[in-house]
Coordinates of C-alpha atoms in Angstrom, one line a residue:
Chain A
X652 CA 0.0 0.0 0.0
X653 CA 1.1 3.7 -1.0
X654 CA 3.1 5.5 1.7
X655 CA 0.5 8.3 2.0
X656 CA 2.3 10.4 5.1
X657 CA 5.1 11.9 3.9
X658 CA 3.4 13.3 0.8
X659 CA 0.5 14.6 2.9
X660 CA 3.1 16.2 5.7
X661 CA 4.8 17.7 2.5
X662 CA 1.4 19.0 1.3
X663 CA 0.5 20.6 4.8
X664 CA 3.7 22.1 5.3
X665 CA 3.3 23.5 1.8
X666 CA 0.0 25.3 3.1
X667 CA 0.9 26.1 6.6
X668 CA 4.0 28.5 6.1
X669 CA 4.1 29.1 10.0
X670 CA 4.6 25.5 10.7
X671 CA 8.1 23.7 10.8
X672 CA 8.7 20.2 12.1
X673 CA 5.2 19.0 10.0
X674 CA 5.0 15.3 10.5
X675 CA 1.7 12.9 9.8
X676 CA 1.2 9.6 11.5
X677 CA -1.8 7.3 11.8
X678 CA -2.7 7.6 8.2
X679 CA -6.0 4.8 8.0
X680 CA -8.3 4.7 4.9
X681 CA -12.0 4.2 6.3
X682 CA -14.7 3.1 5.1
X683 CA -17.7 5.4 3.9
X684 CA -18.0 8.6 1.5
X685 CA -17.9 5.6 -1.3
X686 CA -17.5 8.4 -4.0
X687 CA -14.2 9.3 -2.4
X688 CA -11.3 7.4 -0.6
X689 CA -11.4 8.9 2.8
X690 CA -8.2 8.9 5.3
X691 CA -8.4 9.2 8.8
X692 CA -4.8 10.8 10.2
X693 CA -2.9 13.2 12.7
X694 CA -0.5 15.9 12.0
X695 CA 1.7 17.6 14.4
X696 CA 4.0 20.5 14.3
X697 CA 5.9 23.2 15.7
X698 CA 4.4 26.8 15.4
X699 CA 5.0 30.0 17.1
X700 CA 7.4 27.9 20.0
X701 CA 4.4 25.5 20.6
X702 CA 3.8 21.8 19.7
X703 CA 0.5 21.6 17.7
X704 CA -1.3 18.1 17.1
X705 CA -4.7 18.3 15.0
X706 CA -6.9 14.9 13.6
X707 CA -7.7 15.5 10.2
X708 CA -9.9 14.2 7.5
X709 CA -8.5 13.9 4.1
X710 CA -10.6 13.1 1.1
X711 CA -8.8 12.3 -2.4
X712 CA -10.7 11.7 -5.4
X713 CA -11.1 7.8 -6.2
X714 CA -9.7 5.7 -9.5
X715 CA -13.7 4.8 -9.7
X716 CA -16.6 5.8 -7.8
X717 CA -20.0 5.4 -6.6
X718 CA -21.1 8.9 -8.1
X719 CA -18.9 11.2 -9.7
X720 CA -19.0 14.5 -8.4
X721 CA -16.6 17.9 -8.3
X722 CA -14.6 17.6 -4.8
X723 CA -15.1 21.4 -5.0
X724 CA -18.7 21.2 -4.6
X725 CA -18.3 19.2 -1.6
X726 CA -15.8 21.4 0.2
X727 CA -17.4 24.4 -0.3
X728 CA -20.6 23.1 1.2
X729 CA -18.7 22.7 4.1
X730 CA -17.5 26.1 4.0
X731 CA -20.7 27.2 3.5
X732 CA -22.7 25.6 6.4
X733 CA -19.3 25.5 9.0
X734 CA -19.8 29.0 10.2
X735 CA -23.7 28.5 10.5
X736 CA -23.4 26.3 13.3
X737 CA -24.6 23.5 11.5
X738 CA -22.4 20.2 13.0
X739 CA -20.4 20.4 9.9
X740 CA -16.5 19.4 9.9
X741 CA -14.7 22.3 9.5
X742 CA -13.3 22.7 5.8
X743 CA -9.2 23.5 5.7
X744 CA -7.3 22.8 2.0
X745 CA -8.8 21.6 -1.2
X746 CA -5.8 21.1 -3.5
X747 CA -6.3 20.0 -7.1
X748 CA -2.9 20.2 -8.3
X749 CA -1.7 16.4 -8.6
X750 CA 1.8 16.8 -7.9
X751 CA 0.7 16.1 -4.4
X752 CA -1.0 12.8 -3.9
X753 CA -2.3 12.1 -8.0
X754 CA -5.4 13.1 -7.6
X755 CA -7.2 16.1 -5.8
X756 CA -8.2 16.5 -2.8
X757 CA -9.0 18.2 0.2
X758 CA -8.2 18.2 4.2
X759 CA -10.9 19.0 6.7
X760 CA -11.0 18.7 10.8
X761 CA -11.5 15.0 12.0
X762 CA -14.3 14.9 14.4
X763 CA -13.0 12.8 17.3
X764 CA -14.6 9.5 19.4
X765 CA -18.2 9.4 17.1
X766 CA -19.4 6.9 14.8
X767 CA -22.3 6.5 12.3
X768 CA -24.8 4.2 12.1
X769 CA -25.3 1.3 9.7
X770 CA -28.3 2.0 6.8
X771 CA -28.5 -1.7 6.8
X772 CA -29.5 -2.1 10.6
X773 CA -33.0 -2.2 11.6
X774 CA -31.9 0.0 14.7
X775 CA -29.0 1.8 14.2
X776 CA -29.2 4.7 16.8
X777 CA -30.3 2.0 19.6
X778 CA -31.3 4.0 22.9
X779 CA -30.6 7.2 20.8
X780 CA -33.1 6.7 18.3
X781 CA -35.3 9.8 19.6
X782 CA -32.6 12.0 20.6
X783 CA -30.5 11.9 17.3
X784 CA -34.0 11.5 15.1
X785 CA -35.0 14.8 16.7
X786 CA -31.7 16.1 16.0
X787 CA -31.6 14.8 12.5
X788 CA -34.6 16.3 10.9
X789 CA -34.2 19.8 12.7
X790 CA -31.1 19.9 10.9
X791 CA -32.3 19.2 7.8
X792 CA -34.7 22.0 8.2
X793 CA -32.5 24.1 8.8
X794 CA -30.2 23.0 5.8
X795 CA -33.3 24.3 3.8
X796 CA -34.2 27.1 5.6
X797 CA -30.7 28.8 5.2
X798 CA -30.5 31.3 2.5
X799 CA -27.6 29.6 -0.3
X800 CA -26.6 33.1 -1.7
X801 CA -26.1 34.3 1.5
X802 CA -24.2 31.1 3.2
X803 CA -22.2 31.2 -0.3
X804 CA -23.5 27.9 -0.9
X805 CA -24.6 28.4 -4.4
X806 CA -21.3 30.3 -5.3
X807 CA -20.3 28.8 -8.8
X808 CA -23.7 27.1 -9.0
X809 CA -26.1 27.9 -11.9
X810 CA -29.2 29.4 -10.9
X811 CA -32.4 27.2 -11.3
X812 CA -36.0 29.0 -11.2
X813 CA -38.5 26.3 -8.8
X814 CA -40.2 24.8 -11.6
X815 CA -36.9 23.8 -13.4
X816 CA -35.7 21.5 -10.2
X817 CA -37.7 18.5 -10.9
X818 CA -36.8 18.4 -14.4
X819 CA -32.9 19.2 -13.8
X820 CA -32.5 15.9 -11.3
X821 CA -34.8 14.2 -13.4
X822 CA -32.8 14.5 -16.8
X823 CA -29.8 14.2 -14.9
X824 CA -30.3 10.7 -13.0
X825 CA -31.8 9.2 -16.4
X826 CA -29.0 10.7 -18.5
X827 CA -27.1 7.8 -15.4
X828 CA -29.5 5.0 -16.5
X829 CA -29.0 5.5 -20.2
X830 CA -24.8 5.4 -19.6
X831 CA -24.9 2.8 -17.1
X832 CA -27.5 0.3 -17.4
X833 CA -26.3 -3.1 -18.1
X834 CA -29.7 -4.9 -18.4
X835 CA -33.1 -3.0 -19.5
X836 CA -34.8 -1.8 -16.4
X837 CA -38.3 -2.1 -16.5
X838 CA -39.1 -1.0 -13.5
X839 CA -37.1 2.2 -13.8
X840 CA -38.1 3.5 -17.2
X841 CA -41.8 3.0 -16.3
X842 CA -41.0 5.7 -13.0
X843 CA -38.9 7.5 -15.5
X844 CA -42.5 8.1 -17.7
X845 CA -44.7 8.4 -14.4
X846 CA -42.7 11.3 -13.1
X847 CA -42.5 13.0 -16.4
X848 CA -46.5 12.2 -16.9
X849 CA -47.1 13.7 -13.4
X850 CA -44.8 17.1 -12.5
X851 CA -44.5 18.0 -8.9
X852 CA -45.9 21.6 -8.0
X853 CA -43.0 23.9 -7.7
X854 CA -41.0 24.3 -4.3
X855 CA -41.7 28.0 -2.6
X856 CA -38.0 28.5 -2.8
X857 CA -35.2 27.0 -4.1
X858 CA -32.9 25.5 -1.2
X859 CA -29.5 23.9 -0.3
X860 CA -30.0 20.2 -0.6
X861 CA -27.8 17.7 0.7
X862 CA -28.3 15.0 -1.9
X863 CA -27.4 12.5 0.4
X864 CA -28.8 13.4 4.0
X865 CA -29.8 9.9 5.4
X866 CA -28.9 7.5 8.1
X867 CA -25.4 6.6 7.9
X868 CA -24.1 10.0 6.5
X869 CA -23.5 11.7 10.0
X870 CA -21.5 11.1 13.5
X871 CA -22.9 10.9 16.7
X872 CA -21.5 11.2 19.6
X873 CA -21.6 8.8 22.9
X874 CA -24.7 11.1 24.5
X875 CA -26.6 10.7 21.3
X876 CA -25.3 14.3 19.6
X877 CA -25.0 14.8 15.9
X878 CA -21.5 16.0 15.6
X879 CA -20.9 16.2 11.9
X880 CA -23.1 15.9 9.1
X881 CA -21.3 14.6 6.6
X882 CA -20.9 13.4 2.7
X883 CA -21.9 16.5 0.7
X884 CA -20.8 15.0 -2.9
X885 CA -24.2 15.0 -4.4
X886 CA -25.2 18.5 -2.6
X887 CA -26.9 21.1 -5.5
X888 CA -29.6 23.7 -5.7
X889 CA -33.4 22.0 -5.6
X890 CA -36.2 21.3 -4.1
X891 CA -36.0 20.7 -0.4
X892 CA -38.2 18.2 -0.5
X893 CA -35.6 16.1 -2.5
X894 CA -33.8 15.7 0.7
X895 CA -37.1 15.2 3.2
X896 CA -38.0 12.1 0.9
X897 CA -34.4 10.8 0.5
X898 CA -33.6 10.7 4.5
X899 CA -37.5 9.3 4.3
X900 CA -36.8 6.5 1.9
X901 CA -37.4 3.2 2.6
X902 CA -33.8 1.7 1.9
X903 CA -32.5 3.0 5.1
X904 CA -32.9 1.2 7.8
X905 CA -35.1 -1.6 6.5
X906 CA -38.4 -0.1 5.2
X907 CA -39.4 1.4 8.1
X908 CA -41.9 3.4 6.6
X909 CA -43.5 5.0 9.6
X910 CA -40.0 5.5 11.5
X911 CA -37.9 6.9 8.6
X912 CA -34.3 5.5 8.9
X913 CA -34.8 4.2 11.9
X914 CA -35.3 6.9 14.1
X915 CA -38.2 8.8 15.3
X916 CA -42.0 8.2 13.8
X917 CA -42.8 10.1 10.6
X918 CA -45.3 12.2 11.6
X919 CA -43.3 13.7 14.1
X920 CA -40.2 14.1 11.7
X921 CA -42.1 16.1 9.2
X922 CA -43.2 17.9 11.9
X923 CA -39.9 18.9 13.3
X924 CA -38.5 20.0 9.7
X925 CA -41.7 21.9 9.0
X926 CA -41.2 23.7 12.1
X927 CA -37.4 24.1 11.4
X928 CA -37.7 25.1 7.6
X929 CA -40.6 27.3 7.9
X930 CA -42.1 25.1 5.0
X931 CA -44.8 23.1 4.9
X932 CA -44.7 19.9 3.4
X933 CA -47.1 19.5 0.5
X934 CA -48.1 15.9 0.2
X935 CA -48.4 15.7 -4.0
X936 CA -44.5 17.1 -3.8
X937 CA -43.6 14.7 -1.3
X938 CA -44.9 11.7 -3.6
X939 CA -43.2 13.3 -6.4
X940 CA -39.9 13.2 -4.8
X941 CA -40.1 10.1 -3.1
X942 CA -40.5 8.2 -6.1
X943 CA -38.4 9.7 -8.0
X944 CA -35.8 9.8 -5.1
X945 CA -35.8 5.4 -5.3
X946 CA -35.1 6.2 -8.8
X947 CA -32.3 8.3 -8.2
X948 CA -31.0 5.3 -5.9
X949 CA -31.2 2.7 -9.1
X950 CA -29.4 5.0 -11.2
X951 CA -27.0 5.3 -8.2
X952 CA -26.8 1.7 -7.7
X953 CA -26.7 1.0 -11.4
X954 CA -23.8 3.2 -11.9
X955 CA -21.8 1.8 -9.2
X956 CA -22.4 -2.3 -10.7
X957 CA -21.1 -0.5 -14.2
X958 CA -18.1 0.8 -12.8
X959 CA -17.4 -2.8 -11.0
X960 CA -18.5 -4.6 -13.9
X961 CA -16.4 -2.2 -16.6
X962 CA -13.5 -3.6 -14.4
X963 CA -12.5 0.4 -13.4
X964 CA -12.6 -1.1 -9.8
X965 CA -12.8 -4.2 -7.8
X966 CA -13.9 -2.2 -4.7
X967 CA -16.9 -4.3 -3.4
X968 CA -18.5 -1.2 -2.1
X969 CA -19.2 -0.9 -5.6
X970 CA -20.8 -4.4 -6.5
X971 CA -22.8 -4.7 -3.0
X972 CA -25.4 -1.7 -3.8
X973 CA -26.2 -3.2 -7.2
X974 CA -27.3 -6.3 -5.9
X975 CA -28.7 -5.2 -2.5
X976 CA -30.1 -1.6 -3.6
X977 CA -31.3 -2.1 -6.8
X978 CA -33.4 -5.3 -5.3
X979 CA -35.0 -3.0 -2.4
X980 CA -35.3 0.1 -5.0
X981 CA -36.8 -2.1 -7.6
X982 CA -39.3 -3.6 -5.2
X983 CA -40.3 -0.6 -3.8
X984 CA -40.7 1.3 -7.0
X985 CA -42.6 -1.7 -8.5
X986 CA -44.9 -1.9 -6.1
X987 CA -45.8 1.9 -5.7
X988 CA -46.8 2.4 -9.3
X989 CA -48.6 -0.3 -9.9
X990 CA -50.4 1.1 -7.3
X991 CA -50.7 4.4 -8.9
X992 CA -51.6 3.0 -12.1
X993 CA -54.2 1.1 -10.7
X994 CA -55.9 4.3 -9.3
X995 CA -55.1 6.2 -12.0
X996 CA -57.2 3.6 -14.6
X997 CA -59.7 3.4 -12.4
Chain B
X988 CA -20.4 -30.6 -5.2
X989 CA -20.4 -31.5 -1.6
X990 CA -20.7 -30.1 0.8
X991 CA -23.5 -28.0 -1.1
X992 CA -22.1 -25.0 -2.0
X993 CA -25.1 -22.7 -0.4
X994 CA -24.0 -24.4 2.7
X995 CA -20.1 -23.3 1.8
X996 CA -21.1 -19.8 1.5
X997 CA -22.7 -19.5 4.5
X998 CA -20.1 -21.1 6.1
X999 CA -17.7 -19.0 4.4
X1000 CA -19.6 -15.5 5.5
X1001 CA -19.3 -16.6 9.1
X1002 CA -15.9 -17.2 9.1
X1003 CA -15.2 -13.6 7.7
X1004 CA -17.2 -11.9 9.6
X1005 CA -16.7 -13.4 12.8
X1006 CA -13.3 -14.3 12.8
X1007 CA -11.4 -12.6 9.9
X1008 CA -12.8 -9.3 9.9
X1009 CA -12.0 -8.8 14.0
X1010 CA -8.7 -9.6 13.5
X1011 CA -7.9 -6.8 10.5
X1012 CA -6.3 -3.8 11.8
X1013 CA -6.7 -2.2 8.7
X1014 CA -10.0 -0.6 9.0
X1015 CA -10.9 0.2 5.0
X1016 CA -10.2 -4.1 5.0
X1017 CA -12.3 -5.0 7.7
X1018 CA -14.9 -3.1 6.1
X1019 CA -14.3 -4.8 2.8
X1020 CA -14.6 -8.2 4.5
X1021 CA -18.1 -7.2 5.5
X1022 CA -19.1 -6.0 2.5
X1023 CA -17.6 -9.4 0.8
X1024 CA -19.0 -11.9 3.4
X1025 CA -22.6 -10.0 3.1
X1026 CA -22.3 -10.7 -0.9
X1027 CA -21.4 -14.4 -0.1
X1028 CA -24.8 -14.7 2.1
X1029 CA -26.7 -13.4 -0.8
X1030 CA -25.0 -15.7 -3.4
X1031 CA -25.8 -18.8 -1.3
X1032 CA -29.6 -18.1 -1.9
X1033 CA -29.4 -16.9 -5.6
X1034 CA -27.1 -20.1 -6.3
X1035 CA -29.8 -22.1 -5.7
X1036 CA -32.4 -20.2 -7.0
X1037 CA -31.2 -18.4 -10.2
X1038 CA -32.0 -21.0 -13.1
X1039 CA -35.4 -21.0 -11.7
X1040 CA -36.0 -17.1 -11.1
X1041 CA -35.2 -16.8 -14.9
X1042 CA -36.8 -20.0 -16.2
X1043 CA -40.3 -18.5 -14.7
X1044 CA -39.7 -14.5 -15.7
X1045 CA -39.0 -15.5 -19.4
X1046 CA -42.0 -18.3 -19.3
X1047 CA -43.9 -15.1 -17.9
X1048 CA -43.2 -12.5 -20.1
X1049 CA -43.5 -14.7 -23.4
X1050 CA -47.0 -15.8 -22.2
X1051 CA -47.6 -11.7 -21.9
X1052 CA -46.2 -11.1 -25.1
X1053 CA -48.2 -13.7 -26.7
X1054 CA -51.5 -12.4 -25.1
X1055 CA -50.7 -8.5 -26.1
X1056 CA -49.8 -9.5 -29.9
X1057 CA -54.1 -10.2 -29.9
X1058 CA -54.3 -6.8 -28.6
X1059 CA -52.2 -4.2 -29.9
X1060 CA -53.0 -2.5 -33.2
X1061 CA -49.1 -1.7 -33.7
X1062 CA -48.3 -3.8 -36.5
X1063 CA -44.2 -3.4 -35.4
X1064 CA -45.2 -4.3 -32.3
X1065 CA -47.7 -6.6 -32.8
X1066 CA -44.9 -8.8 -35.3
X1067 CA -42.2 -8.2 -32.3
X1068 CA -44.5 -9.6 -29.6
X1069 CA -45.4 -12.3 -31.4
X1070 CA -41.9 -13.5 -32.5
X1071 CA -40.4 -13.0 -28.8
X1072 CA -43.8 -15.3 -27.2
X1073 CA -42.2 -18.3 -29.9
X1074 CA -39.3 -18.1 -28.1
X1075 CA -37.6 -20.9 -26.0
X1076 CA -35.2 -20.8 -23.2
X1077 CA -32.1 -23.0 -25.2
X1078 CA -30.0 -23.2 -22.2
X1079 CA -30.4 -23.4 -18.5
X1080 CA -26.9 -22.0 -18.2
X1081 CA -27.6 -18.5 -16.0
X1082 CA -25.9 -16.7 -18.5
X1083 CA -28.0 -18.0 -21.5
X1084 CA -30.8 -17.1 -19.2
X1085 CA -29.9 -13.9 -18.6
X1086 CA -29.4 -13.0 -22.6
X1087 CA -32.8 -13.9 -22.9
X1088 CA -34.3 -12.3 -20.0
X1089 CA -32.5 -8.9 -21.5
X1090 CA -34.2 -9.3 -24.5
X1091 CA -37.7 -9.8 -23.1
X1092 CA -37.3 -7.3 -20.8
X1093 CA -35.9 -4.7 -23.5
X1094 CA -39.4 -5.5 -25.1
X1095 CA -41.6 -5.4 -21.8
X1096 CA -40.6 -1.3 -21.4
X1097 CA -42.0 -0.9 -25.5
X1098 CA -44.7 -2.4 -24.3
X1099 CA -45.9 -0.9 -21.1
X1100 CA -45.0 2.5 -22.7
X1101 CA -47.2 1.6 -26.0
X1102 CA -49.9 0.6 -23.1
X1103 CA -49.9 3.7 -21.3
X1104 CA -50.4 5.6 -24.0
X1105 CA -53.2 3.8 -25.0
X1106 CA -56.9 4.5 -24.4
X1107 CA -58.1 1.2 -26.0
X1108 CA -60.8 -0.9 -24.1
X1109 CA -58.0 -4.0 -23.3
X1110 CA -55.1 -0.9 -22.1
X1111 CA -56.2 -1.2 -18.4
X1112 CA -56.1 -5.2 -18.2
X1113 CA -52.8 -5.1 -19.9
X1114 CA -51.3 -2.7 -18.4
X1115 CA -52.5 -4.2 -14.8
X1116 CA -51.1 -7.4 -16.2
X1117 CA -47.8 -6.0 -16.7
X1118 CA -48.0 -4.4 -13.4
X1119 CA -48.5 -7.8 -11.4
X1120 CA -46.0 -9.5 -13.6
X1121 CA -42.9 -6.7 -12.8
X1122 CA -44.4 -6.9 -8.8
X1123 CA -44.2 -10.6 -8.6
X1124 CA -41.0 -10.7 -10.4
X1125 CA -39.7 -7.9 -8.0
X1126 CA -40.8 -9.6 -5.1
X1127 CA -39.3 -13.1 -6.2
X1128 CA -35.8 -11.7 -6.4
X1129 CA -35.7 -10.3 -2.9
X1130 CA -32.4 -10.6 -1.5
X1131 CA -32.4 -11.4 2.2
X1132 CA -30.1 -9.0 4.4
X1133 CA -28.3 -12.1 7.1
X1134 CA -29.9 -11.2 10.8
X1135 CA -26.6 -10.2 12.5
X1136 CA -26.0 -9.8 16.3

């Protein structure tokens, strides 16, 4: 395996003029953030007559991916929302120059002694369901209720008008399908012609949305705090109720339908973001989005059994979604519009 | 092949989750090891069940296809439809299976998308048809997730 810490100590002490003595230890790829590799490691130095130590987060683009996105988006999210007071870690270098480690990158605080919880575990937060499900959807909230031009959030975004966000996802996560599929999908192009058939009304405002705000995607603490909300890759200018029916869908957690993720009931989540947004959730959006949101999972999941397929990686973090996902996605998406055309021939 | 090879793999994703996986320092590995000895669970049910799966969806969607070529005025269609319900499985290799189940289901999506557009008396049996066909088919390949701890 690549000798990552001397290149990285090189980097920092490249960035940090003050600092002399710049060494990196404890450099551990972990898993998660599948569209990037993600290192966990420590640098110290001497600045100013002092010893400094700081954990650090590094995240380098990847050979192959889950989803490929612009590391630059990411980071600046976090740039955005750090200073908010949103439990964000906070961001420190992007570097795309790849004299330094091949491919870009960028650095960003470590958040110490947390952990995430599984998507695949029927109870992931255990005795913390309530506190961190509380947490987790007030967050959200206030992910849409902040204003993107003035957080900088949508610096170097293009502008999209409310009626234009269902369209923009929608061509987009086809545009995945029709590159990636390596069977016909049934299932997928029949959602493909239900959401064009049926347009969601237009949000009130165009928010920040995550892209990828579910279980699994933030720390928590040992007293059940959300310390960092994490995995930003897929994070654009939308609809907010993109992100209320992603952390809703039924993947996480097992299909736990009336306890979203695994956390607290669904009534009382919408509630909570409703109350933190200062939106209300309009139920023909909602259904909109949460259909096409397990068909922006299939496209996901599709892409990422391409890329393992294609042979561009052998990282099984890749293959395990395509069976996995696109069995839950498929089922799920089957079964809700057949529904839907049943009532709609009726 | 004995032992039986669904009762290898399940043998096989115990031993790396219980005893290689703790014993990885690495942590990117041990998470790999997981991810592997998850996928081995899963491939000891589709091993057994594959052939079959296949075998009924293309049975399935021929008998569709030959009920819809009665129906749809489409003469493109109507010929394509009728051509595909002929069809035979050749092989029961997985692989040979699969081909054909491409094929078939390449024709299923012109299908249900001629159906929805149509306004024709037989549009709302067929398309319900369709409907319970992708739902059972769905259902049939459910992957069980291994009850852990």
């Amino acid at each position: 395996m690549e000798d990552l810490a001397p290149r990285i100590a090189a980097y920092l002490a490249h960035r940090m003029p003050a600092a002399s003595h710049v060494e990196v230890s404890g450099v551990s790829r972990i898993p998660g953030g599948a569209s990037r590799e993600t290192y966990r490691l420590t640098a110290t130095w001497k600045e100013g007559g002092k010893e400094m130590r700081r954990p650090l987060i590094l995240r380098r683009d990847p050979v192959a991916s889950l989803i490929e996105t612009e590391r630059d988006v990411e980071f600046n999210a976090y740039r955005a929302f750090h200073p908010t007071g949103l439990p964000v870690p906070e961001p420190l270098f992007l570097e795309t120059d790849l004299k330094w480690l091949d491919r870009p990158f960028f650095v960003m605080e470590q958040i110490e002694n947390c952990q995430a919880g599984s998507p695949f575990n029927a109870a992931p937060y255990g005795p913390f369901a309530e506190r961190i499900g509380a947490q987790f959807w007030t967050h959200l909230g206030r992910i849409a209720a902040a204003d993107p031009v003035k957080t900088g959030f949508a610096a170097n975004m293009k502008a999209i008008a409310p009626e234009e966000c269902w369209k923009h996802e929608l061509d987009k996560w086809e545009k995945v399908i029709d590159e990636d599929e390596l069977v016909p999908q049934p299932v997928a192009r029949a959602a493909i012609r239900w959401l064009r058939r049926n347009p969601p009304p237009p949000p009130p405002r165009v928010t920040a949305v995550h892209g990828d705000y579910r279980t699994g995607n933030f720390l928590f603490d040992g007293e059940g705090t959300i310390r960092a909300i994490l995995d930003w890759e897929m994070c654009h200018l939308g609809d907010p109720l993109e992100d209320v029916a992603w952390a809703a869908d039924p993947l996480w957690a097992f299909q736990q339908t009336e306890r979203p993720g695994g956390m607290i009931a669904r009534a009382e989540a919408f509630r909570l973001w409703e109350e933190a947004s200062g939106m209300k959730i309009d139920p023909i959006r909602l259904r909109w989005w949460e259909i096409f949101n397990s068909l922006k999972g299939l496209a996901i999941w599709i892409s990422s059994g391409n890329e393992y397929q294609s042979g561009a990686s052998s990282d099984p973090i890749l293959a395990f979604p395509s069976w996995y996902c696109t069995d839950v996605h498929n089922r799920v998406l089957a079964h809700r519009l057949a529904a839907l055309s049943k009532e709609a021939r009726a | 092949m004995k032992p039986d090879v669904p009762v290898v793999m399940r043998g096989l994703f115990g031993t790396m989750l219980m005893e290689i996986a703790p014993n990885l320092t690495a942590e990117y590995s041990a998470g790999s090891i997981g991810i592997m000895s998850m996928m081995i669970f899963m491939t000891a049910e589709e091993y057994d069940r594959a052939a079959e799966i296949r075998a009924a969806e293309n049975a399935e969607m021929r008998a569709l296809f030959a009920g819809a070529a009665g129906l749809v005025a489409d003469a493109a269609l109507k010929a394509k439809l009728s051509e595909a319900a002929k069809g035979r499985d050749a092989s029961l290799r997985v692989s040979a299976l699969d081909k054909d189940n491409s094929a078939l289901a390449g024709l299923l999506i012109e299908l249900q998308a001629h159906v929805e557009e149509s306004t024709a008396p037989w549009s709302a049996g067929l398309e319900a048809r369709i409907w319970d066909y992708l739902v059972a088919a769905a259902d049939r390949r459910k992957l069980n997730f291994p009850a852990l701890g």
